[in-house]
Coordinates of C-alpha atoms in Angstrom, one line a residue:
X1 CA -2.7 3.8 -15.4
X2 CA -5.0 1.6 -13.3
X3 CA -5.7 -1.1 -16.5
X4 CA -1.9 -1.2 -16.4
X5 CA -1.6 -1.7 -12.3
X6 CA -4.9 -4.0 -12.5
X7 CA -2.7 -5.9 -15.3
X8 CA 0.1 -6.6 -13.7
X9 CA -1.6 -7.8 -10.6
X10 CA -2.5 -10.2 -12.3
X11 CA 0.5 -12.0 -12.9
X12 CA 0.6 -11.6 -9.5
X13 CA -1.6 -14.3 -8.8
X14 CA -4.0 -13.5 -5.7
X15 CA -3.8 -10.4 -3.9
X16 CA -1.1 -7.7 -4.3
X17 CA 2.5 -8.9 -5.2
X18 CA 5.3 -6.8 -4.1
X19 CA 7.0 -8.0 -7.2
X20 CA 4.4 -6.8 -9.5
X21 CA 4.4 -3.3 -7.6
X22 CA 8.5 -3.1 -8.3
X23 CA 7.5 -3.5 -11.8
X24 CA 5.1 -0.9 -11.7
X25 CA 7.5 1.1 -10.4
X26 CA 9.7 0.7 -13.1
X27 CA 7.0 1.5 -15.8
X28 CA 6.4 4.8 -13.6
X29 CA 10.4 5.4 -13.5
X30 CA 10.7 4.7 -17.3
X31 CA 7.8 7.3 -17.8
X32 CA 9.1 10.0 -15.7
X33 CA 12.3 9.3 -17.7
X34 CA 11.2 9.7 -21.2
X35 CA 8.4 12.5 -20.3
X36 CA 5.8 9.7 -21.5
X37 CA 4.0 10.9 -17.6
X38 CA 4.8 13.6 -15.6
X39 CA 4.7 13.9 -12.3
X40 CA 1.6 14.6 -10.9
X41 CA -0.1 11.9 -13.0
X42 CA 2.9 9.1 -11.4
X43 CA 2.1 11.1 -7.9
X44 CA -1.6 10.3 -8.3
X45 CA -0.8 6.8 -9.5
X46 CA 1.6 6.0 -5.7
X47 CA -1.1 7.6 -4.1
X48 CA -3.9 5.2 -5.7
X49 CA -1.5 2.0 -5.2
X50 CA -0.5 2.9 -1.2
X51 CA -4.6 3.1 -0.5
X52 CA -4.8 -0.2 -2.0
X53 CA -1.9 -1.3 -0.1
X54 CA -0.3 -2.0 -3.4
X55 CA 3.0 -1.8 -2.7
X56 CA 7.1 -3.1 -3.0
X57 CA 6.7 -3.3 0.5
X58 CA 4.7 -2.6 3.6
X59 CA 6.8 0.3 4.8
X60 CA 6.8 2.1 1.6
X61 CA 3.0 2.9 1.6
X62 CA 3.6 5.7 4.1
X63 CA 6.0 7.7 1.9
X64 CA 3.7 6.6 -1.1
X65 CA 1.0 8.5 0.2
X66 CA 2.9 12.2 0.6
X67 CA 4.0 12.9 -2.9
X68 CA 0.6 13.6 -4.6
X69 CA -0.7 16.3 -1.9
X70 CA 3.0 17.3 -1.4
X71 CA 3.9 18.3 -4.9
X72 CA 0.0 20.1 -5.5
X73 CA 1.4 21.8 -2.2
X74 CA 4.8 22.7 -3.2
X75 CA 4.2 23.8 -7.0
X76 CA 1.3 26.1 -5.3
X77 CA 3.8 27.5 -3.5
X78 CA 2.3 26.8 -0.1
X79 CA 5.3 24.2 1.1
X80 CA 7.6 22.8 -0.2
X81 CA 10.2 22.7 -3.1
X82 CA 8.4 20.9 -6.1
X83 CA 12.4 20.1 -7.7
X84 CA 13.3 18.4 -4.3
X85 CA 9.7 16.2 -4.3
X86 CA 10.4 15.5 -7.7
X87 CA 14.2 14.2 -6.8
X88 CA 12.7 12.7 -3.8
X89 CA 10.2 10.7 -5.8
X90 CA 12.2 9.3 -8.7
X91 CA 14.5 7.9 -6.4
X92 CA 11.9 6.1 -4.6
X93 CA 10.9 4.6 -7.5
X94 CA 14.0 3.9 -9.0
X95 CA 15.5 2.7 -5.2
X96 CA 12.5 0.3 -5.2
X97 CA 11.9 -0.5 -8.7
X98 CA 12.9 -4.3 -10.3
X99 CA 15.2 -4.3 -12.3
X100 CA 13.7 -4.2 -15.6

């Protein structure tokens, strides 16, 4: 998953490109979709890309950050419904995702 995010970056140009991070988006939408990921892997994955600031845009990094800990929480049964995180992640992704 990182080769692929280090890839993309680097049609990117220099630095981060929002537009590369909406097509990783879509790769990670596209995953979830045909069960080529599941979700803790594409959790794990925002995660990675909000520390490095990788991101569609600047205010998304926040909400990047809460679904790896959040669904761990919720399918431990500590907090949290794992079928709502799940909803609440694919449409992140697929709200901030290009467009193919």
């Amino acid at each position: 998953m990182s080769d692929a995010i280090s890839g993309l970056n680097c049609l990117g140009g220099t630095g981060y490109s929002p537009e590369a991070a909406k097509r990783v988006f879509y790769f990670f939408y596209q995953s979830l979709q045909t069960k080529d990921a599941d979700f803790e892997r594409i959790s794990r994955g925002l995660y990675d890309m909000a520390l490095s600031e990788f991101a569609p845009s600047e205010e998304l990094i926040g909400e990047m950050m809460t679904y790896w800990d959040g669904l761990d929480l919720a399918e431990l049964r500590h907090y949290g419904d794992p079928v709502e995180i799940k909803k609440d992640m694919l449409k992140l992704l697929h709200e901030n995702m290009c467009s193919s």
